[in-house]
Structure formats: structure tokens, C-alpha cells
């Protein structure tokens, strides 16, 4: 709650500051038009899907100069939800996410390189389970335009994957389950 | 041996329930501790929690029946000459043991049912979940379950030490009248 208030204050103060170069967007978590899902193989026989219910962030994107685009996302790790309370309890606990010690995961972009067909590569520092490592996200620009309620929105989707061991998660879920895939669908409201 | 309590002794029903509860409570505590460290590929990874939950719910049923029995039938009289404070402390400890047992059972139930899933008792019946749950219920209930389980074990040690004190120091029948 306090964190949200602080975030709101920070956002408010940034709005009153000097005019910004790029267009700034706040990720629409209030209306839940943003999703962070993960996917990992179960025994190698099927996919297990889950998501993080609480996260927030913002991005800037200027169509005239996309290379200046920036993204920052903070995930509340305890909000992990795989639709099974006992499993979620395990995943939040020892050997996995250890959310009491590492309550947040963050992604802060360092570069954005646009390619053809609205595709792009977003690079940044990903901090997860107390470990910070560079992570590259394959991004697709989904669309942008006026919304029916007087606002302006822009959305991207992103895909990436990483090995759990790279971020110090030592519990072994089997040879087929070393890597987790992340899928992000993010809609921002222009501020 | 009579099945009901007499003025000097517990009946075999009380003795049996007490003895069975000892075995089940220690068994569930050990199983609960042991299964936490399981690797995902451990043969017992699924079986151990299934047994822990099934047996836990059966112990709940047994303990409710036990409490009804205890409250509706007189206990043997206090050992002649035992001080009032000792009887009072014993009564408080016994009450606390029951309260802890029920609190542990409730918190355990709230872990497994936090997502609306019921708890299967040996694929025999399913105990439904409550229609609502708190945010993060499985984590909160899990912490409580653990703390209370260790508290119960502490109190059980005290309870057993008190019985041993009666047996070896006071040399009275307190311990013997609860066992066969």
C-alpha cells in the first residue's frame, strides 16, 4: 500500500516536471490490461503456466526515435499464482523464489533495437531472486491509438526465457524443467 | 477392565483414544517435517502429503468424538493428596493441548483449501473448501501450522515430564492409570 502511494507520488511529481522528450506510458495494471505469465515444462510431458498478479511499471516510447525507448517493471514475487495454493506456497518458499528475502523482481531496460515488422529486441538488467543479470526480450509492437475514453494507449508483447540456476534457484525440477519462459503483454496509458 | 472411566482409573476407551492420539500426533509431526525436504522426484513426494492430510482429518474426527466423550463422562478423581495448583496446571495444560490440536488442524485445512480445492481423505470422502479465502492464506496458515505444531510438541514434552514426575518422584498412579 505504502509502496503504491510512493509510486503514485513519484509518478505525480514526474508529471509536473519539465516536459519530457519521449512519450511516457504507465502500464495499465489498474484495468488489468497487462499480464506477466511464466511457463515451465512439467516432467517434460506438459507445460505448467502461472502468472504474477501484482506488478507495475512504466515505459517511454517515441515513434520518431524508438531507440530511446525505456522500460521499467517491478514484480511483487509473492503474487505468484499457478492456480494451486500448495504449489504456490512451495514456489514462494525455500529453494525457489524465497519471496520473503526477495520480495521484488525488476527489469530495467538498457537498450531497445527496432527491427522490421514491428519487432524489436529489448535488452536490460533483470533482478530476480537477488541476482541481477542481463536479459534480452523479443518484443512485438502490437498497436497504439486513442482509446474510447479519451486516453491514448500503446501495447507490446514480449517473450524471453532463462535458466532457473542462472538466478540461484537450486531446486531441481528435472532435466526438462531447467528453463522458464516468460511472456509479457503490456498496455500503457500515455501520461 | 471396564470400558468407561471409574473413580480410580481410566476405562479402556479413554486409554485407547489417548494411546492412538500419541501415535498419530507424533507420526503426523514426523511426516510433516520429513516431507518438507523432499526432492520433486522423491517417490513419496505426493504420497506423504496425501497421508498427512487424510490422517490429519481422521484425527480431527477422533478428537471431536473424544472431546464429546470427555465432557460427558466423569474423569477419575484426582490423586489423593495432590496439591490444588498441580491439578489446576494439569487442567490448563490439557485444555491447551486440545486447543493446539484444533488450531493446528484448522490451519492445515486452510493451507490446502486456500485455492478452493477440497481435501481428499484416502480417496474416500472429500472435505470441501470454505467459499472464501484470505489473500496469501496458504502462506499465513502455513506459518501458523508450523509454529503451533512445534508449540504442541513442547507442551507434549511438558505433559509427559509431568506424568513421569508423578510416576518416579511422587510414585503415584497418575501415569499408570492412563495406560494398559
mmCIF file of C-alpha atoms in Angstrom:
data_model
loop_
_atom_site.group_PDB
_atom_site.id
_atom_site.type_symbol
_atom_site.label_atom_id
_atom_site.label_comp_id
_atom_site.label_asym_id
_atom_site.label_seq_id
_atom_site.Cartn_x
_atom_site.Cartn_y
_atom_site.Cartn_z
ATOM 1 C CA UNK A 1 0.000 0.000 0.000
ATOM 2 C CA UNK A 2 2.728 2.404 1.080
ATOM 3 C CA UNK A 3 4.738 1.363 -1.954
ATOM 4 C CA UNK A 4 1.791 2.155 -4.218
ATOM 5 C CA UNK A 5 1.379 5.547 -2.580
ATOM 6 C CA UNK A 6 5.059 6.305 -3.024
ATOM 7 C CA UNK A 7 4.872 5.152 -6.610
ATOM 8 C CA UNK A 8 1.867 7.401 -7.170
ATOM 9 C CA UNK A 9 3.720 10.362 -5.629
ATOM 10 C CA UNK A 10 6.762 9.644 -7.781
ATOM 11 C CA UNK A 11 4.572 9.445 -10.864
ATOM 12 C CA UNK A 12 2.737 12.647 -9.948
ATOM 13 C CA UNK A 13 5.964 14.545 -9.376
ATOM 14 C CA UNK A 14 7.391 13.266 -12.652
ATOM 15 C CA UNK A 15 4.310 14.596 -14.427
ATOM 16 C CA UNK A 16 4.795 18.118 -13.124
ATOM 17 C CA UNK A 17 8.480 18.110 -14.005
ATOM 18 C CA UNK A 18 9.918 19.632 -17.165
ATOM 19 C CA UNK A 19 8.414 18.397 -20.443
ATOM 20 C CA UNK A 20 9.792 15.001 -21.294
ATOM 21 C CA UNK A 21 11.436 14.111 -24.542
ATOM 22 C CA UNK A 22 9.684 10.825 -25.241
ATOM 23 C CA UNK A 23 6.103 9.843 -24.696
ATOM 24 C CA UNK A 24 5.649 8.297 -21.279
ATOM 25 C CA UNK A 25 3.245 5.493 -20.544
ATOM 26 C CA UNK A 26 2.131 3.939 -17.287
ATOM 27 C CA UNK A 27 1.411 0.232 -17.501
ATOM 28 C CA UNK A 28 -2.325 -0.308 -17.072
ATOM 29 C CA UNK A 29 -2.356 -2.681 -14.132
ATOM 30 C CA UNK A 30 -5.384 -0.908 -12.654
ATOM 31 C CA UNK A 31 -7.530 -2.069 -15.560
ATOM 32 C CA UNK A 32 -5.524 -5.306 -15.788
ATOM 33 C CA UNK A 33 -4.505 -4.797 -19.396
ATOM 34 C CA UNK A 34 -1.094 -6.155 -18.615
ATOM 35 C CA UNK A 35 -0.002 -9.703 -17.889
ATOM 36 C CA UNK A 36 3.177 -11.413 -16.816
ATOM 37 C CA UNK A 37 2.997 -15.137 -17.283
ATOM 38 C CA UNK A 38 5.557 -17.850 -16.843
ATOM 39 C CA UNK A 39 5.705 -21.274 -18.356
ATOM 40 C CA UNK A 40 7.847 -24.256 -17.432
ATOM 41 C CA UNK A 41 7.750 -27.880 -18.511
ATOM 42 C CA UNK A 42 6.280 -30.360 -16.065
ATOM 43 C CA UNK A 43 8.421 -33.514 -16.162
ATOM 44 C CA UNK A 44 8.864 -32.839 -19.881
ATOM 45 C CA UNK A 45 5.311 -34.024 -20.536
ATOM 46 C CA UNK A 46 3.324 -30.788 -20.464
ATOM 47 C CA UNK A 47 3.544 -27.070 -19.789
ATOM 48 C CA UNK A 48 2.801 -25.566 -16.433
ATOM 49 C CA UNK A 49 1.528 -21.985 -16.609
ATOM 50 C CA UNK A 50 1.395 -19.349 -13.957
ATOM 51 C CA UNK A 51 1.439 -15.611 -13.595
ATOM 52 C CA UNK A 52 2.301 -12.737 -11.321
ATOM 53 C CA UNK A 53 -0.777 -10.860 -10.240
ATOM 54 C CA UNK A 54 0.937 -7.776 -8.834
ATOM 55 C CA UNK A 55 3.432 -5.707 -10.736
ATOM 56 C CA UNK A 56 3.773 -2.212 -12.034
ATOM 57 C CA UNK A 57 5.912 -0.054 -14.195
ATOM 58 C CA UNK A 58 6.153 2.400 -16.987
ATOM 59 C CA UNK A 59 7.775 2.818 -20.336
ATOM 60 C CA UNK A 60 8.567 5.579 -22.745
ATOM 61 C CA UNK A 61 8.353 5.225 -26.489
ATOM 62 C CA UNK A 62 8.716 7.837 -29.159
ATOM 63 C CA UNK A 63 7.759 6.747 -32.663
ATOM 64 C CA UNK A 64 10.259 9.235 -34.100
ATOM 65 C CA UNK A 65 13.119 7.699 -32.178
ATOM 66 C CA UNK A 66 12.296 4.200 -30.886
ATOM 67 C CA UNK A 67 15.911 3.547 -29.919
ATOM 68 C CA UNK A 68 15.360 5.860 -26.932
ATOM 69 C CA UNK A 69 12.573 3.670 -25.605
ATOM 70 C CA UNK A 70 12.857 2.729 -21.951
ATOM 71 C CA UNK A 71 11.057 0.246 -19.736
ATOM 72 C CA UNK A 72 10.989 -0.402 -16.021
ATOM 73 C CA UNK A 73 8.872 -3.124 -14.475
ATOM 74 C CA UNK A 74 8.709 -4.247 -10.847
ATOM 75 C CA UNK A 75 7.091 -7.560 -9.968
ATOM 76 C CA UNK A 76 5.855 -8.464 -6.491
ATOM 77 C CA UNK A 77 7.152 -12.024 -6.346
ATOM 78 C CA UNK A 78 4.707 -13.124 -3.632
ATOM 79 C CA UNK A 79 1.851 -12.556 -6.071
ATOM 80 C CA UNK A 80 2.834 -15.705 -7.949
ATOM 81 C CA UNK A 81 -0.259 -17.645 -8.934
ATOM 82 C CA UNK A 82 -0.221 -21.057 -10.595
ATOM 83 C CA UNK A 83 -3.816 -21.830 -9.654
ATOM 84 C CA UNK A 84 -2.762 -24.247 -6.913
ATOM 85 C CA UNK A 85 -2.245 -22.934 -3.365
ATOM 86 C CA UNK A 86 0.051 -25.725 -2.201
ATOM 87 C CA UNK A 87 2.277 -25.375 -5.250
ATOM 88 C CA UNK A 88 2.297 -21.569 -4.949
ATOM 89 C CA UNK A 89 3.369 -21.931 -1.326
ATOM 90 C CA UNK A 90 6.281 -24.122 -2.421
ATOM 91 C CA UNK A 91 7.260 -21.801 -5.252
ATOM 92 C CA UNK A 92 7.294 -18.817 -2.890
ATOM 93 C CA UNK A 93 9.367 -20.731 -0.369
ATOM 94 C CA UNK A 94 12.801 -22.144 0.199
ATOM 95 C CA UNK A 95 14.758 -23.330 -2.797
ATOM 96 C CA UNK A 96 12.517 -21.445 -5.201
ATOM 97 C CA UNK A 97 11.602 -17.747 -5.211
ATOM 98 C CA UNK A 98 12.123 -17.165 -1.461
ATOM 99 C CA UNK A 99 9.813 -14.177 -1.621
ATOM 100 C CA UNK A 100 10.367 -13.123 1.990
ATOM 101 C CA UNK A 101 14.036 -12.475 1.224
ATOM 102 C CA UNK A 102 13.464 -11.306 -2.351
ATOM 103 C CA UNK A 103 10.036 -9.649 -2.442
ATOM 104 C CA UNK A 104 10.607 -7.926 -5.766
ATOM 105 C CA UNK A 105 11.914 -8.743 -9.206
ATOM 106 C CA UNK A 106 12.753 -5.879 -11.532
ATOM 107 C CA UNK A 107 13.556 -5.352 -15.160
ATOM 108 C CA UNK A 108 15.270 -2.118 -16.191
ATOM 109 C CA UNK A 109 15.967 -1.685 -19.875
ATOM 110 C CA UNK A 110 19.349 -0.706 -21.226
ATOM 111 C CA UNK A 111 18.655 -0.721 -24.975
ATOM 112 C CA UNK A 112 15.828 -1.081 -27.473
ATOM 113 C CA UNK A 113 16.570 -2.050 -31.054
ATOM 114 C CA UNK A 114 13.723 -1.984 -33.552
ATOM 115 C CA UNK A 115 13.698 -4.412 -36.443
ATOM 116 C CA UNK A 116 11.323 -4.922 -39.323
ATOM 117 C CA UNK A 117 7.578 -5.717 -38.959
ATOM 118 C CA UNK A 118 7.174 -4.076 -35.578
ATOM 119 C CA UNK A 119 9.609 -6.485 -33.961
ATOM 120 C CA UNK A 120 12.292 -5.325 -31.572
ATOM 121 C CA UNK A 121 14.863 -6.566 -29.125
ATOM 122 C CA UNK A 122 14.711 -5.113 -25.652
ATOM 123 C CA UNK A 123 17.777 -5.590 -23.501
ATOM 124 C CA UNK A 124 18.015 -4.836 -19.837
ATOM 125 C CA UNK A 125 19.054 -5.873 -16.363
ATOM 126 C CA UNK A 126 16.794 -8.400 -14.752
ATOM 127 C CA UNK A 127 16.952 -8.750 -10.983
ATOM 128 C CA UNK A 128 15.330 -11.918 -9.743
ATOM 129 C CA UNK A 129 15.927 -13.920 -6.566
ATOM 130 C CA UNK A 130 18.573 -11.373 -5.599
ATOM 131 C CA UNK A 131 20.623 -11.939 -8.761
ATOM 132 C CA UNK A 132 20.998 -9.296 -11.459
ATOM 133 C CA UNK A 133 21.797 -10.464 -14.977
ATOM 134 C CA UNK A 134 21.328 -9.061 -18.470
ATOM 135 C CA UNK A 135 18.212 -10.361 -20.171
ATOM 136 C CA UNK A 136 17.078 -9.954 -23.755
ATOM 137 C CA UNK A 137 13.355 -9.829 -24.563
ATOM 138 C CA UNK A 138 11.933 -10.363 -28.047
ATOM 139 C CA UNK A 139 9.304 -7.686 -28.427
ATOM 140 C CA UNK A 140 6.430 -7.209 -30.820
ATOM 141 C CA UNK A 141 4.715 -3.852 -31.067
ATOM 142 C CA UNK A 142 1.029 -4.774 -31.035
ATOM 143 C CA UNK A 143 -0.577 -1.407 -31.621
ATOM 144 C CA UNK A 144 -1.273 2.135 -30.448
ATOM 145 C CA UNK A 145 -4.027 4.686 -30.691
ATOM 146 C CA UNK A 146 -6.821 6.531 -28.969
ATOM 147 C CA UNK A 147 -8.977 4.589 -26.582
ATOM 148 C CA UNK A 148 -12.754 5.187 -26.405
ATOM 149 C CA UNK A 149 -12.464 7.094 -23.088
ATOM 150 C CA UNK A 150 -10.264 9.999 -24.095
ATOM 151 C CA UNK A 151 -6.888 8.396 -23.481
ATOM 152 C CA UNK A 152 -4.078 7.153 -25.665
ATOM 153 C CA UNK A 153 -2.722 3.632 -25.334
ATOM 154 C CA UNK A 154 0.160 1.609 -26.678
ATOM 155 C CA UNK A 155 0.863 -2.092 -26.253
ATOM 156 C CA UNK A 156 3.687 -4.552 -26.650
ATOM 157 C CA UNK A 157 4.195 -8.212 -26.072
ATOM 158 C CA UNK A 158 7.488 -9.777 -25.122
ATOM 159 C CA UNK A 159 8.972 -13.230 -24.832
ATOM 160 C CA UNK A 160 12.090 -14.368 -23.092
ATOM 161 C CA UNK A 161 13.489 -17.336 -21.238
ATOM 162 C CA UNK A 162 16.203 -18.025 -18.722
ATOM 163 C CA UNK A 163 17.649 -20.894 -16.723
ATOM 164 C CA UNK A 164 16.494 -21.023 -13.101
ATOM 165 C CA UNK A 165 20.023 -21.930 -11.996
ATOM 166 C CA UNK A 166 21.352 -18.684 -13.504
ATOM 167 C CA UNK A 167 19.364 -16.828 -10.878
ATOM 168 C CA UNK A 168 20.412 -19.042 -7.998
ATOM 169 C CA UNK A 169 17.270 -21.174 -7.860
ATOM 170 C CA UNK A 170 18.684 -24.518 -6.869
ATOM 171 C CA UNK A 171 15.651 -26.772 -6.585
ATOM 172 C CA UNK A 172 15.823 -29.260 -9.417
ATOM 173 C CA UNK A 173 12.551 -29.895 -11.204
ATOM 174 C CA UNK A 174 14.115 -32.336 -13.646
ATOM 175 C CA UNK A 175 16.106 -32.189 -16.865
ATOM 176 C CA UNK A 176 13.192 -30.872 -18.942
ATOM 177 C CA UNK A 177 12.448 -28.087 -16.466
ATOM 178 C CA UNK A 178 15.687 -26.145 -16.264
ATOM 179 C CA UNK A 179 14.413 -23.157 -18.217
ATOM 180 C CA UNK A 180 11.417 -20.976 -17.581
ATOM 181 C CA UNK A 181 9.756 -18.923 -20.294
ATOM 182 C CA UNK A 182 8.252 -15.538 -19.624
ATOM 183 C CA UNK A 183 5.501 -13.928 -21.618
ATOM 184 C CA UNK A 184 4.626 -10.298 -21.070
ATOM 185 C CA UNK A 185 1.679 -8.465 -22.511
ATOM 186 C CA UNK A 186 1.802 -4.833 -21.596
ATOM 187 C CA UNK A 187 -0.559 -1.975 -22.359
ATOM 188 C CA UNK A 188 0.478 1.511 -21.357
ATOM 189 C CA UNK A 189 -1.680 4.592 -20.954
ATOM 190 C CA UNK A 190 0.041 7.753 -22.142
ATOM 191 C CA UNK A 191 0.595 10.127 -19.268
ATOM 192 C CA UNK B 1 -11.014 -53.606 32.650
ATOM 193 C CA UNK B 2 -14.188 -51.510 32.282
ATOM 194 C CA UNK B 3 -14.625 -49.511 29.095
ATOM 195 C CA UNK B 4 -15.806 -46.440 30.995
ATOM 196 C CA UNK B 5 -13.752 -44.427 33.442
ATOM 197 C CA UNK B 6 -14.052 -45.403 37.110
ATOM 198 C CA UNK B 7 -13.291 -43.264 40.164
ATOM 199 C CA UNK B 8 -9.707 -44.507 40.227
ATOM 200 C CA UNK B 9 -8.871 -45.459 36.626
ATOM 201 C CA UNK B 10 -9.447 -44.512 33.041
ATOM 202 C CA UNK B 11 -11.523 -47.024 31.085
ATOM 203 C CA UNK B 12 -10.155 -48.770 28.044
ATOM 204 C CA UNK B 13 -11.923 -46.371 25.681
ATOM 205 C CA UNK B 14 -10.123 -43.337 27.120
ATOM 206 C CA UNK B 15 -6.840 -45.248 27.224
ATOM 207 C CA UNK B 16 -7.197 -46.364 23.617
ATOM 208 C CA UNK B 17 -8.023 -42.896 22.290
ATOM 209 C CA UNK B 18 -5.160 -41.396 24.301
ATOM 210 C CA UNK B 19 -2.697 -44.025 23.050
ATOM 211 C CA UNK B 20 -3.844 -43.742 19.446
ATOM 212 C CA UNK B 21 -3.595 -39.942 19.605
ATOM 213 C CA UNK B 22 0.009 -40.203 20.836
ATOM 214 C CA UNK B 23 0.946 -42.396 17.872
ATOM 215 C CA UNK B 24 -0.910 -40.288 15.307
ATOM 216 C CA UNK B 25 0.285 -36.908 16.612
ATOM 217 C CA UNK B 26 3.934 -37.992 16.669
ATOM 218 C CA UNK B 27 3.513 -39.676 13.303
ATOM 219 C CA UNK B 28 1.973 -36.594 11.689
ATOM 220 C CA UNK B 29 4.610 -34.317 13.185
ATOM 221 C CA UNK B 30 7.437 -36.505 11.894
ATOM 222 C CA UNK B 31 5.794 -36.932 8.496
ATOM 223 C CA UNK B 32 5.206 -33.188 8.254
ATOM 224 C CA UNK B 33 8.849 -32.425 8.989
ATOM 225 C CA UNK B 34 10.214 -35.190 6.796
ATOM 226 C CA UNK B 35 8.160 -34.396 3.695
ATOM 227 C CA UNK B 36 9.301 -30.765 3.597
ATOM 228 C CA UNK B 37 12.733 -31.705 2.367
ATOM 229 C CA UNK B 38 11.584 -33.935 -0.472
ATOM 230 C CA UNK B 39 13.091 -33.644 -3.887
ATOM 231 C CA UNK B 40 10.472 -33.285 -6.614
ATOM 232 C CA UNK B 41 11.276 -36.759 -7.890
ATOM 233 C CA UNK B 42 11.021 -38.422 -4.470
ATOM 234 C CA UNK B 43 8.689 -41.437 -4.568
ATOM 235 C CA UNK B 44 6.835 -40.075 -1.555
ATOM 236 C CA UNK B 45 6.512 -36.526 -2.897
ATOM 237 C CA UNK B 46 2.792 -36.959 -3.490
ATOM 238 C CA UNK B 47 2.024 -39.793 -1.068
ATOM 239 C CA UNK B 48 3.368 -38.168 2.091
ATOM 240 C CA UNK B 49 1.204 -35.007 1.968
ATOM 241 C CA UNK B 50 -1.777 -37.144 0.948
ATOM 242 C CA UNK B 51 -1.319 -39.340 4.034
ATOM 243 C CA UNK B 52 -0.593 -36.324 6.259
ATOM 244 C CA UNK B 53 -3.846 -34.631 5.233
ATOM 245 C CA UNK B 54 -6.004 -37.766 5.241
ATOM 246 C CA UNK B 55 -4.796 -38.916 8.659
ATOM 247 C CA UNK B 56 -4.974 -35.348 9.991
ATOM 248 C CA UNK B 57 -8.660 -35.117 9.141
ATOM 249 C CA UNK B 58 -9.359 -38.520 10.688
ATOM 250 C CA UNK B 59 -7.572 -37.335 13.829
ATOM 251 C CA UNK B 60 -9.871 -34.298 13.838
ATOM 252 C CA UNK B 61 -12.922 -36.564 13.762
ATOM 253 C CA UNK B 62 -11.431 -38.724 16.531
ATOM 254 C CA UNK B 63 -10.586 -35.667 18.642
ATOM 255 C CA UNK B 64 -14.082 -34.187 18.335
ATOM 256 C CA UNK B 65 -15.557 -37.537 19.404
ATOM 257 C CA UNK B 66 -13.004 -37.717 22.212
ATOM 258 C CA UNK B 67 -13.902 -34.265 23.471
ATOM 259 C CA UNK B 68 -17.614 -35.116 23.487
ATOM 260 C CA UNK B 69 -16.793 -38.263 25.428
ATOM 261 C CA UNK B 70 -14.534 -36.434 27.904
ATOM 262 C CA UNK B 71 -17.071 -33.710 28.559
ATOM 263 C CA UNK B 72 -19.979 -36.077 29.011
ATOM 264 C CA UNK B 73 -18.275 -38.600 31.305
ATOM 265 C CA UNK B 74 -16.567 -38.069 34.660
ATOM 266 C CA UNK B 75 -12.818 -38.408 34.887
ATOM 267 C CA UNK B 76 -11.210 -40.455 37.634
ATOM 268 C CA UNK B 77 -10.837 -38.460 40.847
ATOM 269 C CA UNK B 78 -7.646 -36.522 41.415
ATOM 270 C CA UNK B 79 -4.909 -38.495 43.130
ATOM 271 C CA UNK B 80 -5.393 -38.189 46.889
ATOM 272 C CA UNK B 81 -3.076 -35.638 48.402
ATOM 273 C CA UNK B 82 -2.113 -33.906 45.131
ATOM 274 C CA UNK B 83 -1.953 -30.140 45.587
ATOM 275 C CA UNK B 84 -4.675 -27.887 44.128
ATOM 276 C CA UNK B 85 -2.216 -25.895 41.999
ATOM 277 C CA UNK B 86 -0.961 -29.083 40.415
ATOM 278 C CA UNK B 87 -4.493 -30.095 39.451
ATOM 279 C CA UNK B 88 -5.149 -26.636 38.107
ATOM 280 C CA UNK B 89 -1.963 -26.580 36.000
ATOM 281 C CA UNK B 90 -2.749 -30.063 34.697
ATOM 282 C CA UNK B 91 -6.202 -28.889 33.667
ATOM 283 C CA UNK B 92 -4.788 -25.824 31.887
ATOM 284 C CA UNK B 93 -2.236 -27.962 30.029
ATOM 285 C CA UNK B 94 -4.890 -30.475 28.971
ATOM 286 C CA UNK B 95 -7.109 -27.659 27.677
ATOM 287 C CA UNK B 96 -4.174 -26.102 25.838
ATOM 288 C CA UNK B 97 -3.347 -29.461 24.225
ATOM 289 C CA UNK B 98 -6.873 -29.703 22.836
ATOM 290 C CA UNK B 99 -6.847 -26.072 21.670
ATOM 291 C CA UNK B 100 -3.495 -26.505 19.945
ATOM 292 C CA UNK B 101 -4.635 -29.702 18.246
ATOM 293 C CA UNK B 102 -7.708 -27.984 16.822
ATOM 294 C CA UNK B 103 -5.778 -24.859 15.806
ATOM 295 C CA UNK B 104 -3.190 -26.999 14.006
ATOM 296 C CA UNK B 105 -5.905 -28.942 12.212
ATOM 297 C CA UNK B 106 -7.709 -25.757 11.199
ATOM 298 C CA UNK B 107 -4.533 -24.072 9.932
ATOM 299 C CA UNK B 108 -3.583 -27.198 7.992
ATOM 300 C CA UNK B 109 -7.015 -27.293 6.400
ATOM 301 C CA UNK B 110 -6.663 -23.624 5.441
ATOM 302 C CA UNK B 111 -3.347 -24.259 3.636
ATOM 303 C CA UNK B 112 -4.681 -26.931 1.336
ATOM 304 C CA UNK B 113 -8.063 -25.335 0.715
ATOM 305 C CA UNK B 114 -6.766 -21.801 0.036
ATOM 306 C CA UNK B 115 -7.422 -22.175 -3.696
ATOM 307 C CA UNK B 116 -10.909 -23.628 -3.269
ATOM 308 C CA UNK B 117 -9.817 -27.251 -3.686
ATOM 309 C CA UNK B 118 -11.157 -29.733 -1.180
ATOM 310 C CA UNK B 119 -9.093 -32.246 0.771
ATOM 311 C CA UNK B 120 -9.406 -35.905 -0.159
ATOM 312 C CA UNK B 121 -9.459 -38.312 2.765
ATOM 313 C CA UNK B 122 -7.963 -41.518 1.328
ATOM 314 C CA UNK B 123 -9.958 -41.099 -1.902
ATOM 315 C CA UNK B 124 -12.887 -41.914 0.278
ATOM 316 C CA UNK B 125 -14.564 -38.599 1.006
ATOM 317 C CA UNK B 126 -13.630 -35.066 0.099
ATOM 318 C CA UNK B 127 -13.768 -32.241 2.634
ATOM 319 C CA UNK B 128 -14.832 -29.115 0.744
ATOM 320 C CA UNK B 129 -13.058 -25.766 0.969
ATOM 321 C CA UNK B 130 -14.634 -22.696 2.514
ATOM 322 C CA UNK B 131 -16.324 -20.405 -0.011
ATOM 323 C CA UNK B 132 -13.820 -17.597 0.684
ATOM 324 C CA UNK B 133 -10.121 -17.264 1.345
ATOM 325 C CA UNK B 134 -7.719 -14.588 2.504
ATOM 326 C CA UNK B 135 -5.049 -13.134 0.279
ATOM 327 C CA UNK B 136 -1.926 -15.257 0.789
ATOM 328 C CA UNK B 137 -3.873 -17.650 3.005
ATOM 329 C CA UNK B 138 -1.675 -20.664 2.236
ATOM 330 C CA UNK B 139 1.415 -18.793 3.415
ATOM 331 C CA UNK B 140 -0.136 -17.341 6.582
ATOM 332 C CA UNK B 141 -1.803 -20.632 7.519
ATOM 333 C CA UNK B 142 1.442 -22.456 6.747
ATOM 334 C CA UNK B 143 3.467 -20.323 9.160
ATOM 335 C CA UNK B 144 0.813 -20.750 11.864
ATOM 336 C CA UNK B 145 0.628 -24.510 11.259
ATOM 337 C CA UNK B 146 4.376 -24.844 11.757
ATOM 338 C CA UNK B 147 4.648 -22.632 14.854
ATOM 339 C CA UNK B 148 1.687 -24.334 16.530
ATOM 340 C CA UNK B 149 2.970 -27.818 15.690
ATOM 341 C CA UNK B 150 6.271 -27.059 17.415
ATOM 342 C CA UNK B 151 4.373 -25.472 20.332
ATOM 343 C CA UNK B 152 2.275 -28.624 20.660
ATOM 344 C CA UNK B 153 5.399 -30.753 20.757
ATOM 345 C CA UNK B 154 6.806 -28.517 23.504
ATOM 346 C CA UNK B 155 3.621 -28.860 25.540
ATOM 347 C CA UNK B 156 3.535 -32.620 24.943
ATOM 348 C CA UNK B 157 7.039 -32.868 26.407
ATOM 349 C CA UNK B 158 5.885 -30.890 29.458
ATOM 350 C CA UNK B 159 2.797 -33.114 29.763
ATOM 351 C CA UNK B 160 4.930 -36.269 29.549
ATOM 352 C CA UNK B 161 7.507 -34.942 32.018
ATOM 353 C CA UNK B 162 4.719 -34.157 34.488
ATOM 354 C CA UNK B 163 3.401 -37.720 34.135
ATOM 355 C CA UNK B 164 6.908 -39.107 34.647
ATOM 356 C CA UNK B 165 7.333 -36.908 37.711
ATOM 357 C CA UNK B 166 4.188 -38.483 39.171
ATOM 358 C CA UNK B 167 5.445 -41.955 38.343
ATOM 359 C CA UNK B 168 9.029 -41.724 39.513
ATOM 360 C CA UNK B 169 9.082 -38.929 42.087
ATOM 361 C CA UNK B 170 5.614 -38.793 43.618
ATOM 362 C CA UNK B 171 5.255 -42.550 42.993
ATOM 363 C CA UNK B 172 1.506 -42.312 42.405
ATOM 364 C CA UNK B 173 -0.826 -43.865 39.800
ATOM 365 C CA UNK B 174 -1.226 -40.808 37.526
ATOM 366 C CA UNK B 175 0.780 -42.304 34.662
ATOM 367 C CA UNK B 176 -0.255 -45.906 35.117
ATOM 368 C CA UNK B 177 -3.963 -45.224 35.189
ATOM 369 C CA UNK B 178 -3.819 -43.823 31.636
ATOM 370 C CA UNK B 179 -2.004 -46.842 30.197
ATOM 371 C CA UNK B 180 -2.881 -50.512 29.945
#
